[in-house]
XYZ file of C-alpha atoms in Angstrom:
367
model
C -30.075 -19.202 -29.446
C -32.530 -16.710 -30.994
C -34.628 -16.662 -27.812
C -31.541 -16.086 -25.672
C -30.370 -13.298 -27.995
C -33.793 -11.679 -27.806
C -33.723 -11.787 -24.021
C -30.262 -10.217 -23.977
C -31.402 -7.426 -26.279
C -34.449 -6.775 -24.120
C -32.380 -6.662 -20.951
C -29.824 -4.329 -22.571
C -32.580 -1.982 -23.687
C -34.052 -1.846 -20.183
C -30.635 -1.358 -18.601
C -29.799 1.608 -20.842
C -33.341 2.929 -21.258
C -32.331 6.449 -20.209
C -30.248 6.795 -23.367
C -33.112 5.746 -25.626
C -35.658 7.790 -23.690
C -33.743 11.040 -24.026
C -32.745 10.307 -27.620
C -36.424 10.285 -28.670
C -37.176 13.960 -27.839
C -33.804 14.964 -29.307
C -34.735 13.330 -32.618
C -38.230 14.856 -32.427
C -36.862 18.366 -31.865
C -34.365 17.939 -34.695
C -37.100 16.820 -37.093
C -39.324 19.717 -36.029
C -36.531 22.281 -36.454
C -35.544 21.092 -39.911
C -38.724 19.634 -41.401
C -41.872 20.906 -39.649
C -44.152 23.130 -41.784
C -44.345 26.454 -39.953
C -46.459 28.437 -42.402
C -43.622 30.763 -43.297
C -42.500 31.364 -39.715
C -38.969 30.627 -38.640
C -35.780 32.089 -37.310
C -34.283 32.219 -33.838
C -36.979 34.524 -32.453
C -39.747 32.132 -33.554
C -38.132 29.012 -32.090
C -37.197 30.623 -28.757
C -40.491 32.471 -28.233
C -41.886 29.950 -25.753
C -38.716 28.753 -23.991
C -40.347 29.581 -20.643
C -42.819 26.721 -21.093
C -40.081 24.221 -20.209
C -40.109 24.707 -16.380
C -43.926 24.733 -16.211
C -44.270 21.500 -18.195
C -41.363 19.933 -16.295
C -43.163 20.565 -13.003
C -46.493 19.376 -14.402
C -45.025 16.199 -15.898
C -43.225 15.339 -12.670
C -46.449 15.808 -10.692
C -48.766 13.773 -12.917
C -46.300 10.918 -13.396
C -45.788 10.735 -9.636
C -49.497 10.096 -9.034
C -50.169 8.210 -12.296
C -52.646 10.519 -14.086
C -52.800 12.096 -17.552
C -50.467 15.004 -18.183
C -53.100 17.016 -20.016
C -55.144 17.170 -16.811
C -52.695 19.899 -15.783
C -51.348 21.001 -19.175
C -54.704 21.939 -20.722
C -55.875 24.113 -17.766
C -52.427 25.742 -17.711
C -52.744 26.626 -21.388
C -56.252 28.009 -20.784
C -55.527 30.210 -17.746
C -51.794 30.868 -17.282
C -50.545 30.842 -20.876
C -52.635 33.873 -21.977
C -51.316 35.913 -19.032
C -47.693 35.210 -19.946
C -47.935 35.089 -23.731
C -50.586 37.761 -24.308
C -52.599 35.460 -26.571
C -55.123 32.657 -26.262
C -55.180 29.259 -27.909
C -58.239 27.655 -29.470
C -59.542 24.566 -27.624
C -58.471 22.180 -30.367
C -54.944 23.648 -30.469
C -54.334 23.564 -26.724
C -55.603 19.996 -26.511
C -53.264 19.067 -29.352
C -50.255 20.627 -27.594
C -51.186 18.845 -24.363
C -51.589 15.476 -26.080
C -48.345 15.674 -28.072
C -46.421 16.622 -24.934
C -48.172 13.985 -22.831
C -47.475 11.260 -25.392
C -43.714 11.669 -24.984
C -43.786 12.157 -21.220
C -45.931 9.128 -20.454
C -44.012 6.961 -22.924
C -40.780 7.813 -21.095
C -42.327 7.091 -17.710
C -43.856 3.854 -19.033
C -40.444 2.494 -19.941
C -39.280 3.168 -16.394
C -42.180 1.091 -15.023
C -41.473 -1.685 -17.554
C -37.872 -1.662 -16.350
C -39.124 -2.403 -12.834
C -41.434 -5.176 -14.040
C -44.594 -3.331 -12.956
C -46.551 -3.380 -16.231
C -49.158 -6.034 -16.982
C -48.983 -6.168 -20.777
C -52.024 -8.404 -21.224
C -54.139 -6.119 -19.063
C -52.872 -3.055 -20.922
C -53.515 -4.584 -24.358
C -57.115 -5.559 -23.639
C -57.915 -2.109 -22.212
C -56.248 -0.230 -25.079
C -58.085 -2.268 -27.718
C -61.400 -1.600 -25.979
C -60.649 2.124 -25.616
C -59.632 2.816 -29.243
C -63.094 3.562 -30.726
C -63.982 5.819 -27.780
C -60.717 7.767 -28.037
C -61.237 8.306 -31.761
C -64.864 9.332 -31.230
C -63.890 11.832 -28.530
C -61.105 13.311 -30.670
C -63.429 13.727 -33.655
C -66.076 15.292 -31.418
C -63.576 17.988 -30.441
C -63.738 19.344 -34.011
C -67.429 20.196 -33.637
C -68.063 20.977 -29.967
C -68.646 24.702 -29.164
C -66.085 26.366 -26.894
C -68.483 26.958 -23.926
C -69.552 23.322 -24.007
C -65.889 22.296 -24.234
C -65.095 24.284 -21.069
C -68.117 22.815 -19.267
C -67.148 19.253 -20.221
C -63.597 19.931 -19.116
C -64.827 21.249 -15.766
C -67.058 18.227 -15.226
C -64.215 15.834 -16.061
C -61.905 17.593 -13.611
C -64.524 17.483 -10.839
C -64.937 13.740 -11.290
C -61.167 13.288 -11.497
C -60.663 15.318 -8.297
C -63.298 13.303 -6.428
C -61.762 10.025 -7.559
C -58.302 11.266 -6.622
C -59.406 12.037 -3.066
C -61.123 8.681 -2.621
C -58.525 6.479 -4.295
C -55.611 4.815 -2.557
C -53.002 5.765 -5.140
C -50.038 5.523 -2.789
C -47.422 2.947 -3.664
C -48.868 0.052 -1.686
C -46.753 -2.581 -0.059
C -46.258 -5.703 -2.172
C -46.999 -9.182 -0.874
C -44.120 -10.449 1.192
C -42.790 -13.897 0.480
C -41.307 -16.144 3.134
C -38.581 -17.086 0.674
C -35.963 -14.437 -0.008
C -35.452 -13.648 -3.653
C -31.852 -14.036 -4.673
C -29.833 -12.090 -7.230
C -30.584 -12.075 -10.966
C -31.469 -15.522 -12.197
C -31.509 -16.916 -8.668
C -35.143 -16.627 -7.635
C -36.690 -19.580 -5.789
C -38.351 -22.114 -8.055
C -41.876 -21.230 -6.969
C -41.467 -17.588 -8.055
C -41.411 -16.538 -11.741
C -38.159 -15.281 -13.213
C -37.447 -13.849 -16.669
C -33.935 -13.726 -18.085
C -35.030 -10.834 -20.295
C -35.786 -8.571 -17.311
C -33.493 -6.810 -14.866
C -33.073 -8.439 -11.487
C -35.367 -11.329 -10.522
C -38.402 -9.813 -12.289
C -40.874 -12.164 -13.922
C -44.543 -13.045 -14.201
C -46.572 -16.240 -14.167
C -50.308 -16.875 -14.542
C -52.562 -19.872 -14.049
C -55.269 -20.981 -16.484
C -57.818 -19.359 -14.153
C -56.129 -15.954 -14.586
C -54.427 -15.793 -11.177
C -51.240 -13.772 -11.623
C -47.988 -13.809 -9.646
C -45.634 -10.936 -10.546
C -42.125 -10.269 -9.251
C -40.503 -6.862 -9.796
C -36.791 -6.165 -10.244
C -36.371 -5.631 -6.496
C -37.761 -9.100 -5.768
C -41.126 -7.963 -4.349
C -44.092 -10.142 -5.300
C -47.651 -9.161 -6.270
C -50.614 -11.506 -6.541
C -53.872 -10.576 -8.276
C -56.437 -11.740 -10.825
C -57.284 -10.713 -14.403
C -61.010 -10.777 -13.583
C -63.077 -7.587 -13.669
C -62.882 -6.857 -17.411
C -66.398 -5.414 -17.632
C -65.855 -2.798 -14.923
C -62.511 -1.782 -16.397
C -64.025 -1.559 -19.882
C -66.827 0.705 -18.635
C -64.418 3.096 -16.923
C -61.903 3.212 -19.737
C -64.605 3.738 -22.380
C -65.838 6.881 -20.625
C -62.288 7.937 -19.848
C -61.205 7.248 -23.420
C -63.897 9.559 -24.771
C -62.646 12.390 -22.571
C -59.062 11.465 -23.480
C -59.827 12.158 -27.123
C -61.993 15.208 -26.413
C -60.023 17.037 -23.734
C -56.660 15.262 -23.625
C -57.210 13.499 -20.297
C -59.673 11.233 -18.519
C -58.418 7.770 -19.383
C -55.812 7.817 -16.630
C -57.966 9.419 -13.949
C -61.020 7.190 -14.451
C -59.144 4.090 -15.546
C -56.802 3.619 -12.619
C -59.794 3.561 -10.264
C -61.234 0.540 -12.070
C -57.938 -1.330 -11.753
C -57.730 -0.652 -8.024
C -61.386 -1.676 -7.549
C -60.782 -4.985 -9.351
C -57.878 -5.975 -7.117
C -54.862 -4.940 -9.201
C -52.031 -3.932 -6.807
C -51.432 -0.181 -6.710
C -47.912 -0.150 -8.133
C -48.886 -2.530 -10.947
C -52.015 -0.444 -11.648
C -49.984 2.769 -11.893
C -47.381 1.169 -14.164
C -49.972 -0.451 -16.424
C -51.996 2.754 -16.538
C -48.990 4.658 -17.898
C -48.877 2.346 -20.922
C -52.619 2.705 -21.511
C -52.680 6.493 -21.245
C -49.529 6.891 -23.354
C -51.007 4.736 -26.142
C -54.388 6.461 -26.122
C -52.696 9.886 -25.976
C -50.622 9.073 -29.059
C -53.749 7.894 -30.885
C -55.692 10.994 -29.880
C -52.766 13.202 -30.949
C -52.771 11.679 -34.419
C -56.524 12.245 -34.772
C -56.197 15.859 -33.600
C -53.351 16.558 -36.030
C -54.773 14.834 -39.109
C -58.493 14.551 -38.327
C -59.506 17.965 -39.686
C -57.934 17.340 -43.065
C -59.455 13.856 -43.304
C -62.958 15.051 -42.386
C -62.641 17.954 -44.813
C -61.642 15.574 -47.599
C -64.917 13.702 -47.051
C -66.869 16.945 -47.354
C -67.748 17.281 -43.659
C -68.572 20.924 -42.985
C -68.029 22.979 -39.833
C -64.759 21.263 -39.009
C -61.865 23.141 -37.439
C -58.883 23.220 -39.767
C -55.844 21.770 -38.031
C -53.145 21.432 -40.646
C -49.614 20.468 -39.660
C -48.595 24.076 -40.311
C -51.119 25.260 -37.687
C -49.414 23.232 -34.947
C -47.416 25.560 -32.649
C -44.116 23.768 -33.211
C -42.190 26.447 -31.320
C -44.124 25.379 -28.218
C -43.759 21.605 -28.461
C -39.976 21.807 -29.009
C -39.830 22.841 -25.339
C -42.814 20.989 -23.875
C -41.784 17.565 -25.234
C -38.270 17.521 -23.672
C -39.790 18.872 -20.445
C -42.356 16.085 -20.150
C -39.784 13.385 -20.944
C -37.485 14.730 -18.226
C -40.381 14.932 -15.763
C -41.333 11.343 -16.538
C -37.837 10.198 -15.556
C -37.727 12.336 -12.402
C -41.134 11.185 -11.124
C -40.043 7.787 -9.674
C -37.459 9.537 -7.486
C -39.968 12.180 -6.365
C -42.529 9.521 -5.441
C -39.971 7.916 -3.136
C -38.964 11.222 -1.550
C -42.381 12.801 -0.996
C -45.619 11.714 0.597
C -47.849 10.700 -2.312
C -50.942 11.445 -0.237
C -49.939 15.105 0.061
C -49.496 15.370 -3.702
C -52.813 13.553 -4.151
C -54.720 16.096 -2.048
C -52.955 19.033 -3.692
C -53.798 17.873 -7.215
C -57.423 17.166 -6.246
C -57.759 20.662 -4.774
C -56.230 22.181 -7.899
C -58.717 20.256 -10.045
C -61.617 21.678 -7.995
C -60.375 25.267 -8.379
C -59.829 24.871 -12.114
C -63.280 23.297 -12.510
C -64.944 26.302 -10.888
C -63.111 28.657 -13.240
C -64.056 26.559 -16.271
C -67.734 26.552 -15.314
C -67.604 30.354 -15.011
C -66.050 30.569 -18.458
C -68.674 28.236 -19.899
C -71.365 30.457 -18.415
C -69.863 33.546 -19.998
C -68.663 35.160 -16.772
C -65.136 35.514 -18.058
C -61.970 34.982 -16.049
């Protein structure tokens, strides 16, 4: 009875995930408004100062979740180049990365639940990659407290160049699943040879052999067959990507999804699984960025940027967090309506342009 009750609870959560997804940013905003340390700032003018960030982050979140990359890949460059023009002020590297990571954590988490709902997340694959990425994410986040600003811009430019190249050469379109000769029936009515899970919506389920050969069925009844082999290649890519994830707020998604595609993971499963990985590493990196300065200072480490909770621009994240959550929910519909290849080329071209600007900034040319 307990197993059946657990399955019913899981299915109910997935069925009504939109309610839970949008409740999370509402609770976050409420906590920020009433409890966040603002260093003496407050009032209506303070909280509404950056309302115009909402449409920019909504567009960015929709774009990155459509193609399955890290949100900060667009958020951080936006905060470097566009934000100063509109706000009349600049943000320090550690602050803009923190804003990007906090916003990305909510957006990718919301989008991840949508992929889980469709049965397109390989939890074992995600868990092994996240565990292997943790020390690299922490190391990259701690490095951000010491790295000089010109070097930060140069590293960011290099990461974007690599990400743009990989974007152009990767088949990130939603590939066609394996077709089965047997039609998949309604919920609970899948043929015996296909996996079915009473805790998932529709006929979704997953089964694996002792050799690691996986058969996955999504909620629409489409089947995907692949193998769990290729751990070393995925670990190598996600370790490098994890370091950049902690340092610059992105990299794990851009570099990591390539390794999944190269090791035979179907595209839709790779994108769904990658959302879980990037969301988890983004949350971890966010925590290090928020609390890392105080912890390092307590151990007597000198030359560390001070990033107290009061220094976090709360009046920015109260708009960027709801925007990214909304974009994460819109993305699946956009991916069905638009040609993913067009978005892929556009994002890659944008990465190249931003990289050139960052290299100029690193060289002192000024933008």
